[in-house]
PDB file of C-alpha atoms in Angstrom:
ATOM      1  CA  VAL A 547      45.657 180.866  68.054  1.00  0.00           C
ATOM      2  CA  PHE A 548      41.826 179.213  67.930  1.00  0.00           C
ATOM      3  CA  PRO A 549      40.852 180.382  71.029  1.00  0.00           C
ATOM      4  CA  ASN A 550      36.985 178.904  70.168  1.00  0.00           C
ATOM      5  CA  LYS A 551      38.073 176.003  69.513  1.00  0.00           C
ATOM      6  CA  GLU A 552      37.491 172.981  72.650  1.00  0.00           C
ATOM      7  CA  LYS A 553      40.006 170.754  73.218  1.00  0.00           C
ATOM      8  CA  LYS A 554      38.618 166.962  72.308  1.00  0.00           C
ATOM      9  CA  LYS A 555      39.324 164.955  75.349  1.00  0.00           C
ATOM     10  CA  VAL A 556      41.445 161.512  74.518  1.00  0.00           C
ATOM     11  CA  PRO A 557      39.378 158.146  75.771  1.00  0.00           C
ATOM     12  CA  ALA A 558      40.015 156.280  78.805  1.00  0.00           C
ATOM     13  CA  VAL A 559      41.162 152.811  78.277  1.00  0.00           C
ATOM     14  CA  PRO A 560      38.326 150.479  79.472  1.00  0.00           C
ATOM     15  CA  GLU A 561      40.007 148.524  82.753  1.00  0.00           C
ATOM     16  CA  THR A 562      38.845 144.921  81.120  1.00  0.00           C
ATOM     17  CA  LEU A 563      40.974 145.938  78.087  1.00  0.00           C
ATOM     18  CA  LYS A 564      43.952 146.837  80.392  1.00  0.00           C
ATOM     19  CA  LYS A 565      43.575 144.039  81.648  1.00  0.00           C
ATOM     20  CA  LYS A 566      43.252 141.343  78.541  1.00  0.00           C
ATOM     21  CA  ARG A 567      46.980 143.532  78.689  1.00  0.00           C
ATOM     22  CA  ARG A 568      48.116 142.525  81.650  1.00  0.00           C
ATOM     23  CA  ASN A 569      47.093 139.569  81.126  1.00  0.00           C
ATOM     24  CA  PHE A 570      48.869 138.773  77.639  1.00  0.00           C
ATOM     25  CA  ALA A 571      51.986 140.548  79.010  1.00  0.00           C
ATOM     26  CA  GLU A 572      51.944 137.872  81.736  1.00  0.00           C
ATOM     27  CA  LEU A 573      51.266 134.514  79.621  1.00  0.00           C
ATOM     28  CA  LYS A 574      54.234 136.571  77.266  1.00  0.00           C
ATOM     29  CA  ILE A 575      56.412 135.393  79.936  1.00  0.00           C
ATOM     30  CA  LYS A 576      56.019 132.409  81.244  1.00  0.00           C
ATOM     31  CA  ARG A 577      56.067 131.178  77.542  1.00  0.00           C
ATOM     32  CA  LEU A 578      59.555 132.367  77.189  1.00  0.00           C
ATOM     33  CA  ARG A 579      60.201 131.569  80.396  1.00  0.00           C
ATOM     34  CA  LYS A 580      58.819 127.834  79.506  1.00  0.00           C
ATOM     35  CA  LYS A 581      60.507 127.902  76.355  1.00  0.00           C
ATOM     36  CA  PHE A 582      64.295 128.428  77.808  1.00  0.00           C
ATOM     37  CA  ALA A 583      63.516 125.737  79.729  1.00  0.00           C
ATOM     38  CA  GLN A 584      62.556 123.383  77.420  1.00  0.00           C
ATOM     39  CA  LYS A 585      65.937 124.627  75.060  1.00  0.00           C
ATOM     40  CA  MET A 586      68.079 124.247  78.221  1.00  0.00           C
ATOM     41  CA  LEU A 587      66.680 120.911  79.207  1.00  0.00           C
ATOM     42  CA  ARG A 588      66.948 119.447  75.172  1.00  0.00           C
ATOM     43  CA  LYS A 589      70.527 120.800  75.913  1.00  0.00           C
ATOM     44  CA  ALA A 590      71.345 119.670  78.814  1.00  0.00           C
ATOM     45  CA  ARG A 591      69.460 116.298  77.538  1.00  0.00           C
ATOM     46  CA  ARG A 592      71.698 116.413  73.999  1.00  0.00           C
ATOM     47  CA  LYS A 593      75.486 116.596  76.055  1.00  0.00           C
ATOM     48  CA  LEU A 594      74.740 114.299  78.429  1.00  0.00           C
ATOM     49  CA  ILE A 595      73.839 111.925  75.392  1.00  0.00           C
ATOM     50  CA  TYR A 596      77.081 113.656  74.527  1.00  0.00           C
ATOM     51  CA  GLU A 597      78.972 112.070  77.024  1.00  0.00           C
ATOM     52  CA  LYS A 598      77.278 108.564  76.806  1.00  0.00           C
ATOM     53  CA  ALA A 599      78.515 108.101  72.758  1.00  0.00           C
ATOM     54  CA  LYS A 600      81.727 109.270  74.135  1.00  0.00           C
ATOM     55  CA  HIS A 601      81.811 106.820  77.329  1.00  0.00           C
ATOM     56  CA  TYR A 602      80.927 103.571  75.782  1.00  0.00           C
ATOM     57  CA  HIS A 603      82.720 105.138  72.682  1.00  0.00           C
ATOM     58  CA  LYS A 604      86.294 104.630  74.974  1.00  0.00           C
ATOM     59  CA  GLU A 605      85.003 100.780  77.223  1.00  0.00           C
ATOM     60  CA  TYR A 606      84.286  99.778  74.026  1.00  0.00           C
ATOM     61  CA  ARG A 607      87.833 100.825  72.457  1.00  0.00           C
ATOM     62  CA  GLN A 608      89.658  99.971  75.698  1.00  0.00           C
ATOM     63  CA  MET A 609      87.637  95.607  75.792  1.00  0.00           C
ATOM     64  CA  TYR A 610      89.400  95.673  72.112  1.00  0.00           C
ATOM     65  CA  ARG A 611      93.012  97.118  72.633  1.00  0.00           C
ATOM     66  CA  THR A 612      93.525  94.850  75.826  1.00  0.00           C
ATOM     67  CA  GLU A 613      92.440  91.776  74.124  1.00  0.00           C
ATOM     68  CA  ILE A 614      94.982  92.806  71.811  1.00  0.00           C
ATOM     69  CA  ARG A 615      97.176  93.705  74.494  1.00  0.00           C
ATOM     70  CA  MET A 616      96.959  90.413  76.829  1.00  0.00           C
ATOM     71  CA  ALA A 617      97.569  88.720  72.618  1.00  0.00           C
ATOM     72  CA  ARG A 618     100.364  90.187  72.201  1.00  0.00           C
ATOM     73  CA  MET A 619     101.825  89.836  75.438  1.00  0.00           C
ATOM     74  CA  ALA A 620     100.922  86.259  75.770  1.00  0.00           C
ATOM     75  CA  ARG A 621     102.933  85.810  71.880  1.00  0.00           C
ATOM     76  CA  GLU A 622     106.312  87.762  72.689  1.00  0.00           C
ATOM     77  CA  ALA A 623     106.722  85.614  75.985  1.00  0.00           C
ATOM     78  CA  GLY A 624     106.097  82.281  74.094  1.00  0.00           C
ATOM     79  CA  ASP A 625     102.824  82.025  75.823  1.00  0.00           C
ATOM     80  CA  PHE A 626      99.284  81.308  73.851  1.00  0.00           C
ATOM     81  CA  TYR A 627      96.279  84.104  75.788  1.00  0.00           C
ATOM     82  CA  VAL A 628      92.987  82.466  75.911  1.00  0.00           C
ATOM     83  CA  PRO A 629      90.853  85.112  75.915  1.00  0.00           C
ATOM     84  CA  ALA A 630      87.469  84.904  78.215  1.00  0.00           C
ATOM     85  CA  GLU A 631      84.662  83.107  78.114  1.00  0.00           C
ATOM     86  CA  PRO A 632      81.809  85.653  75.871  1.00  0.00           C
ATOM     87  CA  LYS A 633      78.839  86.224  78.448  1.00  0.00           C
ATOM     88  CA  LEU A 634      76.443  86.813  75.349  1.00  0.00           C
ATOM     89  CA  ALA A 635      75.440  84.143  72.006  1.00  0.00           C
ATOM     90  CA  PHE A 636      72.465  85.003  69.564  1.00  0.00           C
ATOM     91  CA  VAL A 637      70.217  82.541  68.192  1.00  0.00           C
ATOM     92  CA  ILE A 638      68.600  81.961  65.358  1.00  0.00           C
ATOM     93  CA  SER A 639      65.364  79.204  64.312  1.00  0.00           C
ATOM     94  CA  ILE A 640      66.842  77.608  61.351  1.00  0.00           C
ATOM     95  CA  ILE A 641      63.683  75.116  61.572  1.00  0.00           C
ATOM     96  CA  GLY A 642      59.418  75.510  62.396  1.00  0.00           C
ATOM     97  CA  ILE A 643      58.194  74.065  66.008  1.00  0.00           C
ATOM     98  CA  ASP A 644      56.486  71.656  63.615  1.00  0.00           C
ATOM     99  CA  GLY A 645      56.806  68.180  64.321  1.00  0.00           C
ATOM    100  CA  VAL A 646      59.539  68.688  67.059  1.00  0.00           C
ATOM    101  CA  SER A 647      59.163  66.818  70.656  1.00  0.00           C
ATOM    102  CA  PRO A 648      58.009  68.633  73.777  1.00  0.00           C
ATOM    103  CA  LYS A 649      61.282  69.102  75.902  1.00  0.00           C
ATOM    104  CA  VAL A 650      62.784  70.844  72.017  1.00  0.00           C
ATOM    105  CA  ARG A 651      59.506  72.808  71.454  1.00  0.00           C
ATOM    106  CA  LYS A 652      59.215  74.251  75.705  1.00  0.00           C
ATOM    107  CA  VAL A 653      62.848  75.087  75.152  1.00  0.00           C
ATOM    108  CA  LEU A 654      62.583  76.987  71.458  1.00  0.00           C
ATOM    109  CA  GLN A 655      59.442  79.156  73.313  1.00  0.00           C
ATOM    110  CA  LEU A 656      61.593  79.340  75.959  1.00  0.00           C
ATOM    111  CA  LEU A 657      64.036  81.087  73.469  1.00  0.00           C
ATOM    112  CA  HIS A 658      60.640  83.341  72.517  1.00  0.00           C
ATOM    113  CA  LEU A 659      62.445  80.790  69.227  1.00  0.00           C
ATOM    114  CA  ARG A 660      58.245  80.719  67.737  1.00  0.00           C
ATOM    115  CA  GLN A 661      59.099  80.964  64.682  1.00  0.00           C
ATOM    116  CA  ILE A 662      61.648  80.174  61.438  1.00  0.00           C
ATOM    117  CA  PHE A 663      64.942  83.050  61.636  1.00  0.00           C
ATOM    118  CA  ASN A 664      63.010  84.137  64.984  1.00  0.00           C
ATOM    119  CA  GLY A 665      66.126  85.938  66.664  1.00  0.00           C
ATOM    120  CA  ASN A 666      67.100  86.406  70.058  1.00  0.00           C
ATOM    121  CA  PHE A 667      69.738  87.515  72.781  1.00  0.00           C
ATOM    122  CA  VAL A 668      71.236  84.613  75.341  1.00  0.00           C
ATOM    123  CA  LYS A 669      73.215  85.606  78.178  1.00  0.00           C
ATOM    124  CA  LEU A 670      75.331  82.593  78.238  1.00  0.00           C
ATOM    125  CA  ASN A 671      75.072  81.234  81.473  1.00  0.00           C
ATOM    126  CA  LYS A 672      74.686  76.945  82.850  1.00  0.00           C
ATOM    127  CA  ALA A 673      71.239  77.113  81.957  1.00  0.00           C
ATOM    128  CA  ALA A 674      71.380  78.913  78.887  1.00  0.00           C
ATOM    129  CA  LEU A 675      73.910  76.520  77.416  1.00  0.00           C
ATOM    130  CA  ASN A 676      72.531  73.172  78.785  1.00  0.00           C
ATOM    131  CA  MET A 677      69.074  74.166  77.344  1.00  0.00           C
ATOM    132  CA  LEU A 678      70.971  75.452  74.228  1.00  0.00           C
ATOM    133  CA  ARG A 679      72.317  71.914  74.262  1.00  0.00           C
ATOM    134  CA  ILE A 680      68.751  70.374  74.016  1.00  0.00           C
ATOM    135  CA  VAL A 681      68.221  72.717  70.942  1.00  0.00           C
ATOM    136  CA  GLU A 682      71.760  72.626  69.055  1.00  0.00           C
ATOM    137  CA  PRO A 683      70.220  70.430  66.174  1.00  0.00           C
ATOM    138  CA  TYR A 684      67.380  73.618  65.486  1.00  0.00           C
ATOM    139  CA  ILE A 685      69.622  77.161  65.316  1.00  0.00           C
ATOM    140  CA  ALA A 686      72.063  78.196  64.226  1.00  0.00           C
ATOM    141  CA  SER A 687      73.867  80.513  67.419  1.00  0.00           C
ATOM    142  CA  GLY A 688      77.442  82.155  68.132  1.00  0.00           C
ATOM    143  CA  TYR A 689      78.762  85.044  69.475  1.00  0.00           C
ATOM    144  CA  PRO A 690      77.353  88.768  67.963  1.00  0.00           C
ATOM    145  CA  ASN A 691      80.253  91.194  68.274  1.00  0.00           C
ATOM    146  CA  LEU A 692      79.501  95.658  69.088  1.00  0.00           C
ATOM    147  CA  LYS A 693      78.447  96.178  64.752  1.00  0.00           C
ATOM    148  CA  SER A 694      76.527  92.862  64.766  1.00  0.00           C
ATOM    149  CA  VAL A 695      74.483  93.610  68.030  1.00  0.00           C
ATOM    150  CA  ASN A 696      74.019  97.694  66.586  1.00  0.00           C
ATOM    151  CA  GLU A 697      73.052  95.924  62.816  1.00  0.00           C
ATOM    152  CA  LEU A 698      70.405  94.307  65.312  1.00  0.00           C
ATOM    153  CA  ILE A 699      69.022  96.791  67.534  1.00  0.00           C
ATOM    154  CA  TYR A 700      68.793 100.037  65.016  1.00  0.00           C
ATOM    155  CA  LYS A 701      67.608  98.087  61.791  1.00  0.00           C
ATOM    156  CA  ARG A 702      65.482  95.519  63.261  1.00  0.00           C
ATOM    157  CA  GLY A 703      64.936  96.006  66.533  1.00  0.00           C
ATOM    158  CA  TYR A 704      61.253  96.131  68.021  1.00  0.00           C
ATOM    159  CA  GLY A 705      60.590  96.939  71.406  1.00  0.00           C
ATOM    160  CA  LYS A 706      57.844  95.049  73.280  1.00  0.00           C
ATOM    161  CA  ILE A 707      55.010  97.452  76.414  1.00  0.00           C
ATOM    162  CA  LYS A 708      52.279  95.680  77.353  1.00  0.00           C
ATOM    163  CA  LYS A 709      52.208  92.879  74.708  1.00  0.00           C
ATOM    164  CA  LYS A 710      52.136  96.288  72.194  1.00  0.00           C
ATOM    165  CA  LEU A 711      54.809  95.771  69.038  1.00  0.00           C
ATOM    166  CA  ILE A 712      56.771  99.596  69.683  1.00  0.00           C
ATOM    167  CA  ALA A 713      59.132 101.341  66.998  1.00  0.00           C
ATOM    168  CA  LEU A 714      62.063 101.627  68.671  1.00  0.00           C
ATOM    169  CA  THR A 715      63.020 105.593  68.514  1.00  0.00           C
ATOM    170  CA  GLY A 716      65.517 108.160  69.962  1.00  0.00           C
ATOM    171  CA  ASN A 717      69.051 108.200  71.496  1.00  0.00           C
ATOM    172  CA  ALA A 718      68.319 106.010  74.618  1.00  0.00           C
ATOM    173  CA  LEU A 719      69.089 102.749  72.235  1.00  0.00           C
ATOM    174  CA  ILE A 720      73.282 103.529  72.663  1.00  0.00           C
ATOM    175  CA  ASP A 721      71.698 102.468  77.009  1.00  0.00           C
ATOM    176  CA  LEU A 722      70.145  99.317  75.304  1.00  0.00           C
ATOM    177  CA  ILE A 723      73.085  98.217  72.993  1.00  0.00           C
ATOM    178  CA  HIS A 724      75.886  98.894  75.962  1.00  0.00           C
ATOM    179  CA  GLU A 725      73.532  96.827  78.702  1.00  0.00           C
ATOM    180  CA  THR A 726      72.888  94.136  75.570  1.00  0.00           C
ATOM    181  CA  TYR A 727      75.705  93.813  74.635  1.00  0.00           C
ATOM    182  CA  THR A 728      77.907  94.584  77.249  1.00  0.00           C
ATOM    183  CA  VAL A 729      74.882  92.166  80.057  1.00  0.00           C
ATOM    184  CA  GLY A 730      74.854  94.819  82.574  1.00  0.00           C
ATOM    185  CA  LYS A 731      72.968  94.132  85.827  1.00  0.00           C
ATOM    186  CA  CYS A 732      69.820  95.381  84.054  1.00  0.00           C
ATOM    187  CA  PHE A 733      70.014  92.791  81.318  1.00  0.00           C
ATOM    188  CA  LYS A 734      67.313  90.523  81.955  1.00  0.00           C
ATOM    189  CA  GLU A 735      65.835  94.238  81.477  1.00  0.00           C
ATOM    190  CA  ALA A 736      65.962  94.881  78.494  1.00  0.00           C
ATOM    191  CA  ASN A 737      66.014  91.717  77.011  1.00  0.00           C
ATOM    192  CA  LYS A 738      62.927  91.444  77.792  1.00  0.00           C
ATOM    193  CA  PHE A 739      62.652  95.058  76.883  1.00  0.00           C
ATOM    194  CA  LEU A 740      63.204  93.884  72.862  1.00  0.00           C
ATOM    195  CA  TRP A 741      61.289  92.573  70.814  1.00  0.00           C
ATOM    196  CA  PRO A 742      62.279  89.077  69.386  1.00  0.00           C
ATOM    197  CA  PHE A 743      63.563  89.569  66.285  1.00  0.00           C
ATOM    198  CA  LYS A 744      61.715  88.295  62.820  1.00  0.00           C
ATOM    199  CA  LEU A 745      64.281  87.893  60.353  1.00  0.00           C
ATOM    200  CA  SER A 746      64.627  86.892  56.769  1.00  0.00           C
ATOM    201  CA  SER A 747      66.224  84.288  55.076  1.00  0.00           C
ATOM    202  CA  PRO A 748      69.873  84.762  53.919  1.00  0.00           C
ATOM    203  CA  TRP A 749      72.172  85.785  50.823  1.00  0.00           C
ATOM    204  CA  GLY A 750      72.529  82.488  49.225  1.00  0.00           C
ATOM    205  CA  GLY A 751      69.257  80.844  52.132  1.00  0.00           C
ATOM    206  CA  MET A 752      70.442  78.206  53.813  1.00  0.00           C
ATOM    207  CA  LYS A 753      72.101  75.097  52.123  1.00  0.00           C
ATOM    208  CA  LYS A 754      72.094  71.725  54.462  1.00  0.00           C
ATOM    209  CA  LYS A 755      69.766  73.115  58.198  1.00  0.00           C
ATOM    210  CA  THR A 756      70.334  69.272  59.424  1.00  0.00           C
ATOM    211  CA  THR A 757      74.354  69.421  59.223  1.00  0.00           C
ATOM    212  CA  HIS A 758      75.901  70.940  61.802  1.00  0.00           C
ATOM    213  CA  PHE A 759      78.278  74.311  61.286  1.00  0.00           C
ATOM    214  CA  VAL A 760      81.585  72.077  61.828  1.00  0.00           C
ATOM    215  CA  GLU A 761      79.951  69.227  59.482  1.00  0.00           C
ATOM    216  CA  GLY A 762      79.477  72.046  56.990  1.00  0.00           C
ATOM    217  CA  GLY A 763      76.339  72.122  57.174  1.00  0.00           C
ATOM    218  CA  ASP A 764      74.273  75.461  59.461  1.00  0.00           C
ATOM    219  CA  ALA A 765      72.676  74.555  62.402  1.00  0.00           C
ATOM    220  CA  GLY A 766      74.805  74.904  65.768  1.00  0.00           C
ATOM    221  CA  ASN A 767      76.840  77.070  67.298  1.00  0.00           C
ATOM    222  CA  ARG A 768      79.377  78.038  64.611  1.00  0.00           C
ATOM    223  CA  GLU A 769      81.238  80.594  67.316  1.00  0.00           C
ATOM    224  CA  ASP A 770      82.038  84.278  65.480  1.00  0.00           C
ATOM    225  CA  GLN A 771      80.821  82.933  62.645  1.00  0.00           C
ATOM    226  CA  ILE A 772      77.619  84.313  63.276  1.00  0.00           C
ATOM    227  CA  ASN A 773      78.524  87.714  62.200  1.00  0.00           C
ATOM    228  CA  ARG A 774      79.602  86.568  58.627  1.00  0.00           C
ATOM    229  CA  LEU A 775      75.567  84.807  58.484  1.00  0.00           C
ATOM    230  CA  ILE A 776      74.412  88.026  60.080  1.00  0.00           C
ATOM    231  CA  ARG A 777      75.282  89.915  57.661  1.00  0.00           C
ATOM    232  CA  ARG A 778      74.045  88.390  54.932  1.00  0.00           C
ATOM    233  CA  ILE A 779      70.219  88.305  56.839  1.00  0.00           C
ATOM    234  CA  ASN A 780      71.159  92.079  56.493  1.00  0.00           C
ATOM    235  CA  CYS A 781      71.800  92.232  52.386  1.00  0.00           C
ATOM    236  CA  ARG A 782      68.664  91.257  52.086  1.00  0.00           C
ATOM    237  CA  ALA A 783      66.973  92.699  54.226  1.00  0.00           C
ATOM    238  CA  GLN A 784      68.232  95.611  52.586  1.00  0.00           C
ATOM    239  CA  GLY A 785      68.353  94.210  48.782  1.00  0.00           C
ATOM    240  CA  LEU A 786      72.630  95.033  48.752  1.00  0.00           C
ATOM    241  CA  THR A 787      74.114  92.725  47.042  1.00  0.00           C
ATOM    242  CA  PRO A 788      77.298  91.049  49.692  1.00  0.00           C
ATOM    243  CA  VAL A 789      80.837  91.986  49.142  1.00  0.00           C
ATOM    244  CA  ILE A 790      82.444  88.891  48.945  1.00  0.00           C
ATOM    245  CA  PRO A 791      80.119  86.269  47.531  1.00  0.00           C
ATOM    246  CA  ALA A 792      83.156  83.649  47.399  1.00  0.00           C
ATOM    247  CA  LEU A 793      83.245  84.048  51.058  1.00  0.00           C
ATOM    248  CA  TRP A 794      79.977  82.772  51.505  1.00  0.00           C
ATOM    249  CA  GLU A 795      79.528  79.973  49.180  1.00  0.00           C
ATOM    250  CA  ALA A 796      82.890  78.609  50.393  1.00  0.00           C
ATOM    251  CA  GLU A 797      81.413  78.474  53.994  1.00  0.00           C
ATOM    252  CA  ALA A 798      77.940  76.986  52.823  1.00  0.00           C
ATOM    253  CA  GLY A 799      79.407  74.578  51.978  1.00  0.00           C
ATOM    254  CA  GLY A 800      80.590  75.693  48.538  1.00  0.00           C
ATOM    255  CA  SER A 801      83.687  74.157  45.841  1.00  0.00           C
ATOM    256  CA  ARG A 802      85.338  76.953  46.026  1.00  0.00           C
ATOM    257  CA  ASP A 803      89.284  76.521  47.513  1.00  0.00           C
ATOM    258  CA  GLN A 804      90.244  76.915  51.081  1.00  0.00           C
ATOM    259  CA  GLU A 805      93.051  79.498  50.276  1.00  0.00           C
ATOM    260  CA  ILE A 806      91.148  81.989  48.220  1.00  0.00           C
ATOM    261  CA  GLU A 807      89.045  82.028  51.405  1.00  0.00           C
ATOM    262  CA  THR A 808      92.206  82.461  53.750  1.00  0.00           C
ATOM    263  CA  ILE A 809      93.783  85.064  51.594  1.00  0.00           C
ATOM    264  CA  LEU A 810      90.599  87.339  51.778  1.00  0.00           C
ATOM    265  CA  VAL A 811      89.592  86.905  54.933  1.00  0.00           C
ATOM    266  CA  ASN A 812      93.907  87.660  56.079  1.00  0.00           C
ATOM    267  CA  MET A 813      93.529  90.364  53.861  1.00  0.00           C
ATOM    268  CA  VAL A 814      90.477  91.879  55.585  1.00  0.00           C
ATOM    269  CA  LYS A 815      91.541  93.764  58.909  1.00  0.00           C
ATOM    270  CA  PRO A 816      88.552  92.942  61.477  1.00  0.00           C
ATOM    271  CA  ARG A 817      86.738  95.609  63.300  1.00  0.00           C
ATOM    272  CA  LEU A 818      84.975  96.025  66.375  1.00  0.00           C
ATOM    273  CA  TYR A 819      83.319  98.843  65.110  1.00  0.00           C
TER     274      TYR A 819
END
């Protein structure tokens, strides 16, 4: 149609641009592969965490149901079931270390209770029982349940790395809780990693620090009643009102009728979780 018109030649693509395009395509492929690998790794980690949590939950329920089954079997046979000795204790310092004897001061330091209302987990063995017996007038101790261990580590727990305080985050907390509650093989390392708990005063205060718990005071071993004290401490820290303040007033030596406390306690079904 246009015989005299010359055809325009398309300029050749420079080699540098071709090289840049190839490098960009290779980089894009690498990024996609890396992103896919990270996605699969996160998926595998989530699955592992879920399986761990499921296994721990099953183990806790089995422990709880075993205790109930053994007690039921003993009751049906007309006997009494004596549960195993607790392996874990939680210790709270209720009196400061100023003015105490050097021996008591040293034991409190070994238990990492250097300030008032410091708390720490202790593995119960012969040496630990002797230490707790020495400092019994200066501490409140007992046997925490799973809910108390959960609340303490999740709400008040901090880690310690190179003598520095770090916040506890991530899904590895379930392993830390499991190792602490069951007093596993790595309990010493787990407890050493935890920074001593800095607790606040409980709701309603402490009435008689110098009197033993069995005499209506606050000092000494209160066994499973330490869980009530932990609830009061957490309620005070979060600014919450206790659900059954009458029970805590009676526990602190108030003038509430003992029958009311017994009825209310029996109404609330004890739970492990």
